[in-house]
Short mmCIF file of C-alpha atoms in Angstrom, two decimals:
data_model
loop_
_atom_site.label_atom_id
_atom_site.label_comp_id
_atom_site.label_asym_id
_atom_site.label_seq_id
_atom_site.Cartn_x
_atom_site.Cartn_y
_atom_site.Cartn_z
CA MET A 6 18.35 -45.85 -1.17
CA PRO A 7 21.38 -43.06 -1.38
CA PHE A 8 23.03 -42.10 1.73
CA ILE A 9 21.36 -38.74 3.33
CA ASN A 10 23.37 -36.49 5.56
CA GLU A 11 20.77 -35.54 8.17
CA LYS A 12 23.07 -32.72 9.48
CA LEU A 13 23.12 -31.25 6.11
CA ILE A 14 19.33 -31.59 5.73
CA LYS A 15 19.00 -29.63 9.12
CA LYS A 16 21.30 -27.05 8.12
CA MET A 17 19.50 -26.60 4.86
CA ARG A 18 16.14 -26.34 6.65
CA LYS A 19 17.37 -23.74 9.14
CA THR A 20 18.89 -21.61 6.09
CA ILE A 21 15.71 -21.85 4.34
CA LEU A 22 13.77 -20.71 7.31
CA ILE A 23 15.93 -17.86 7.98
CA TYR A 24 15.88 -16.78 4.42
CA ILE A 25 11.75 -16.93 4.66
CA LEU A 26 11.78 -14.87 7.82
CA LEU A 27 14.26 -12.37 6.32
CA CYS A 28 12.05 -11.96 3.16
CA GLY A 29 9.08 -11.29 5.35
CA TYR A 30 10.84 -8.84 7.42
CA ILE A 31 11.96 -6.81 4.35
CA SER A 32 8.66 -7.22 2.88
CA CYS A 33 7.16 -5.59 6.09
CA LYS A 34 9.75 -2.82 6.21
CA SER A 35 9.30 -2.11 2.58
CA GLN A 36 5.50 -1.80 3.28
CA GLU A 37 6.05 0.76 6.17
CA PHE A 38 4.23 4.14 5.50
CA ASN A 39 6.77 7.02 4.99
CA VAL A 40 5.12 10.33 4.30
CA HIS A 41 8.17 11.68 2.50
CA GLN A 42 7.37 8.83 -0.14
CA MET A 43 3.90 10.12 -0.75
CA LEU A 44 4.61 12.65 -3.57
CA THR A 45 0.70 13.30 -4.21
CA PHE A 46 -1.57 13.16 -1.26
CA ASP A 47 -4.09 10.29 -1.35
CA GLU A 48 -6.30 9.56 1.54
CA LYS A 49 -6.67 6.04 0.29
CA VAL A 50 -3.41 5.00 1.40
CA PHE A 51 -4.69 5.29 5.00
CA LYS A 52 -7.73 2.89 4.24
CA ASN A 53 -6.52 0.15 6.60
CA TRP A 54 -5.38 2.48 9.35
CA GLU A 55 -7.59 2.67 12.62
CA ILE A 56 -9.07 6.13 14.00
CA ASP A 57 -6.87 7.14 16.93
CA LYS A 58 -9.58 7.76 19.47
CA THR A 59 -7.15 9.52 21.78
CA TYR A 60 -7.88 12.64 19.64
CA SER A 61 -11.27 14.01 18.29
CA SER A 62 -11.19 13.99 14.54
CA SER A 63 -13.28 16.24 12.38
CA ASN A 64 -13.76 17.61 8.87
CA SER A 65 -10.44 19.35 9.15
CA SER A 66 -8.21 17.00 11.14
CA LYS A 67 -8.06 13.24 11.24
CA TYR A 68 -5.99 11.15 13.52
CA LEU A 69 -4.86 7.64 12.71
CA LYS A 70 -3.02 4.76 13.88
CA LYS A 71 -1.41 1.51 12.82
CA ARG A 72 0.45 -0.42 15.58
CA SER A 73 2.90 2.20 17.08
CA LYS A 74 2.56 4.36 13.80
CA ARG A 75 0.56 7.46 14.04
CA VAL A 76 -0.60 9.98 11.19
CA GLU A 77 -2.00 13.35 11.67
CA ILE A 78 -3.91 15.01 8.92
CA TYR A 79 -4.87 18.77 8.99
CA TYR A 80 -6.92 20.30 6.22
CA SER A 81 -6.37 24.20 6.13
CA TYR A 82 -8.96 25.72 3.87
CA ASN A 83 -7.68 29.22 4.64
CA ARG A 84 -4.22 28.34 3.27
CA ASN A 85 -5.24 25.71 0.73
CA THR A 86 -3.09 23.18 2.24
CA ILE A 87 -3.11 19.62 3.57
CA GLN A 88 -0.41 19.06 6.14
CA VAL A 89 0.59 15.41 7.11
CA MET A 90 2.60 14.58 10.18
CA GLU A 91 3.73 11.20 10.67
CA TYR A 92 5.78 9.71 13.90
CA ASP A 93 6.34 6.53 15.87
CA THR A 94 5.26 6.42 19.54
CA LEU A 95 8.57 4.33 20.06
CA SER A 96 10.70 6.99 18.44
CA PRO A 97 11.53 10.77 18.90
CA TYR A 98 11.59 11.25 15.18
CA SER A 99 8.78 12.52 12.87
CA ARG A 100 8.38 13.79 9.28
CA LEU A 101 5.94 16.27 7.92
CA CYS A 102 4.78 17.10 4.35
CA ILE A 103 2.40 19.88 3.21
CA TYR A 104 0.49 19.38 0.03
CA ASP A 105 -1.63 21.81 -2.17
CA LEU A 106 -5.27 21.40 -0.98
CA ALA A 107 -6.39 21.59 -4.88
CA THR A 108 -3.76 19.54 -6.73
CA LYS A 109 -2.75 17.39 -3.79
CA LYS A 110 0.82 17.62 -5.00
CA ARG A 111 3.64 17.99 -2.37
CA ASN A 112 5.25 21.51 -1.80
CA PHE A 113 7.09 20.99 1.46
CA SER A 114 8.72 18.47 3.53
CA CYS A 115 10.91 18.20 6.61
CA GLN A 116 11.83 15.99 9.78
CA TYR A 117 12.06 16.68 13.34
CA ILE A 118 13.64 15.16 16.50
CA THR A 119 11.37 15.87 19.65
CA GLY A 120 10.03 18.74 17.51
CA VAL A 121 13.17 20.18 16.73
CA PRO A 122 13.75 20.69 12.81
CA TYR A 123 17.02 18.81 11.47
CA GLY A 124 18.54 17.66 8.20
CA ILE A 125 17.30 19.12 4.91
CA SER A 126 13.87 20.82 4.37
CA ARG A 127 12.74 20.99 0.87
CA TYR A 128 10.36 23.05 -1.10
CA TYR A 129 8.68 21.87 -4.44
CA ASP A 130 7.29 23.40 -7.45
CA LYS A 131 3.61 22.49 -8.82
CA ASP A 132 5.12 19.50 -10.67
CA GLY A 133 6.92 18.06 -7.80
CA ASN A 134 10.56 19.50 -8.60
CA ILE A 135 12.70 20.61 -5.78
CA ILE A 136 13.17 24.39 -5.94
CA LYS A 137 14.86 25.09 -2.73
CA GLU A 138 16.62 23.21 0.16
CA GLU A 139 17.45 24.29 3.58
CA ASP A 140 19.82 22.66 5.74
CA GLU A 141 18.48 23.03 9.17
CA ASP A 142 21.78 22.13 10.75
CA LYS A 143 24.09 24.46 8.76
CA ASN A 144 24.93 26.72 11.59
CA TYR A 145 25.53 24.00 13.95
CA LEU A 146 28.86 22.31 13.54
CA PHE A 147 28.10 20.41 16.96
CA SER A 148 25.69 17.99 15.67
CA ILE A 149 22.38 16.73 17.29
CA PRO A 150 23.87 13.14 17.50
CA GLN A 151 26.83 14.69 19.08
CA LEU A 152 24.62 16.61 21.45
CA ILE A 153 22.80 13.43 22.44
CA GLU A 154 25.89 11.64 23.24
CA LYS A 155 27.37 14.52 25.28
CA ILE A 156 24.09 14.41 27.39
CA GLN A 157 24.13 10.89 27.68
CA ILE A 158 27.71 10.87 28.98
CA GLU A 159 27.56 13.86 31.14
CA TYR A 160 24.17 13.57 32.51
CA GLN A 161 23.03 9.95 31.91
CA ARG A 162 20.06 11.11 30.21
CA GLN A 163 19.13 10.36 26.64
CA ILE A 164 17.29 12.95 24.50
CA GLY A 165 14.44 11.72 22.59
CA LYS A 166 13.44 8.90 25.18
CA ARG A 167 10.23 9.80 27.07
CA GLU A 168 11.29 8.26 30.31
CA SER A 169 14.42 10.58 30.32
CA ASN A 170 11.90 13.61 30.46
CA ILE A 171 14.48 15.84 28.69
CA GLU A 172 13.93 18.59 26.13
CA PHE A 173 16.05 20.62 23.66
CA ARG A 174 15.62 23.20 21.30
CA LYS A 175 17.77 25.37 19.13
CA PHE A 176 18.12 29.20 19.43
CA GLU A 177 20.16 32.03 17.70
CA GLU A 178 21.34 35.43 19.39
CA LYS A 179 23.48 38.05 17.22
CA GLU A 180 24.32 35.26 14.83
CA LYS A 181 25.55 33.00 17.40
CA TYR A 182 23.87 29.51 17.55
CA TYR A 183 23.09 27.43 20.65
CA TYR A 184 21.15 24.46 22.06
CA LEU A 185 19.02 24.96 25.23
CA VAL A 186 18.87 21.55 27.16
CA VAL A 187 16.32 21.31 29.88
CA ILE A 188 16.69 18.02 32.18
CA PHE A 189 13.64 17.81 34.18
CA PRO A 190 13.04 15.35 37.17
CA LEU A 191 12.58 11.70 35.88
CA ASP A 192 9.15 11.65 37.19
CA PRO A 193 7.11 14.68 35.51
CA TYR A 194 4.97 14.93 38.79
CA ASP A 195 8.11 16.16 40.64
CA VAL A 196 8.72 19.27 38.67
CA TYR A 197 7.74 21.21 41.65
CA GLN A 198 9.63 18.94 44.39
CA LYS A 199 12.63 18.21 42.56
CA PRO A 200 15.21 20.63 40.74
CA THR A 201 15.61 21.05 36.91
CA THR A 202 18.85 21.55 35.24
CA ASN A 203 19.10 24.08 32.39
CA LEU A 204 22.07 23.97 29.96
CA VAL A 205 23.19 26.27 27.24
CA ILE A 206 25.65 24.59 24.90
CA ASP A 207 27.62 26.29 22.05
CA GLY A 208 26.34 24.93 18.89
CA GLN A 209 29.83 25.14 17.32
CA THR A 210 31.90 23.67 19.80
CA GLY A 211 29.64 21.66 22.21
CA GLN A 212 31.03 23.75 25.12
CA THR A 213 28.58 24.09 28.15
CA LEU A 214 28.31 27.85 28.63
CA TYR A 215 25.81 27.74 31.05
CA GLN A 216 24.50 25.45 33.80
CA GLU A 217 21.74 26.45 36.30
CA THR A 218 19.94 24.36 38.50
CA VAL A 219 16.48 25.81 39.54
CA GLN A 220 13.43 24.84 41.50
CA TYR A 221 10.51 25.65 39.81
CA GLN A 222 7.42 27.31 41.70
CA ARG A 223 3.98 26.81 41.18
CA ASP A 224 3.42 30.59 41.15
CA GLY A 225 6.17 31.08 38.85
CA ASN A 226 7.93 33.41 40.99
CA ASP A 227 11.86 32.44 39.88
CA SER A 228 13.96 34.63 38.33
CA LYS A 229 15.76 31.90 36.50
CA ALA A 230 12.62 30.14 35.09
CA ASN A 231 13.63 31.50 31.80
CA PRO A 232 17.16 30.20 31.06
CA ILE A 233 17.78 31.90 27.71
CA GLU A 234 16.91 35.16 29.22
CA ASP A 235 19.23 34.43 32.15
CA PHE A 236 21.97 33.22 30.00
CA LEU A 237 21.90 36.37 27.79
CA ARG A 238 21.70 38.45 30.75
CA GLN A 239 25.07 36.96 32.02
CA GLN A 240 26.68 37.46 28.74
CA THR A 241 26.09 41.18 28.94
CA LYS A 242 27.80 41.66 32.44
#
């Protein structure tokens, strides 16, 4: 009987096991749904998805789930469109596609982070060819990843994490571009007991141009409850 190196055998078994697990992982990832890859709308794609009973589905709207993935489908018979929103409950990112109701062909696609559009939005013709692209970040030299890093370093809060209870949006005034960041109390129930920090950040430089701490009132009687108006008012002084 030939000599068998037990250590070599164990190493080979470990390597094979890792390879099998890796192949399984890659296979699962490749099967993950991505609405941007669905060029033509087909409801059969979702045959193995569950109905998300958190919401009420109807003939014009359907809410589906698979593990942490969620898909919302809206049929607009007035606009002759099908809107498909895909997101993950563990992530702040979401994708949207709009399809022609009659042909089922895609005519628009975009993506969001916490509801804010970013990256490239695309428009398509009836044959699925790109006819127009819009860079949602073209006016913002200070990028969203840089904004996320700035808030995390300076305020120890992370945009996009539910537990951080923080919102942001883009806005423009007289061809100048800004981010509004609203940092709420960590516990949402404390919004009327603890202060909220409102920031306006320059979309070109990342400089904080406005910072106010406001204690929101239940009756809404607060002159700084609208931070954009307050910021613009200060700019005209």
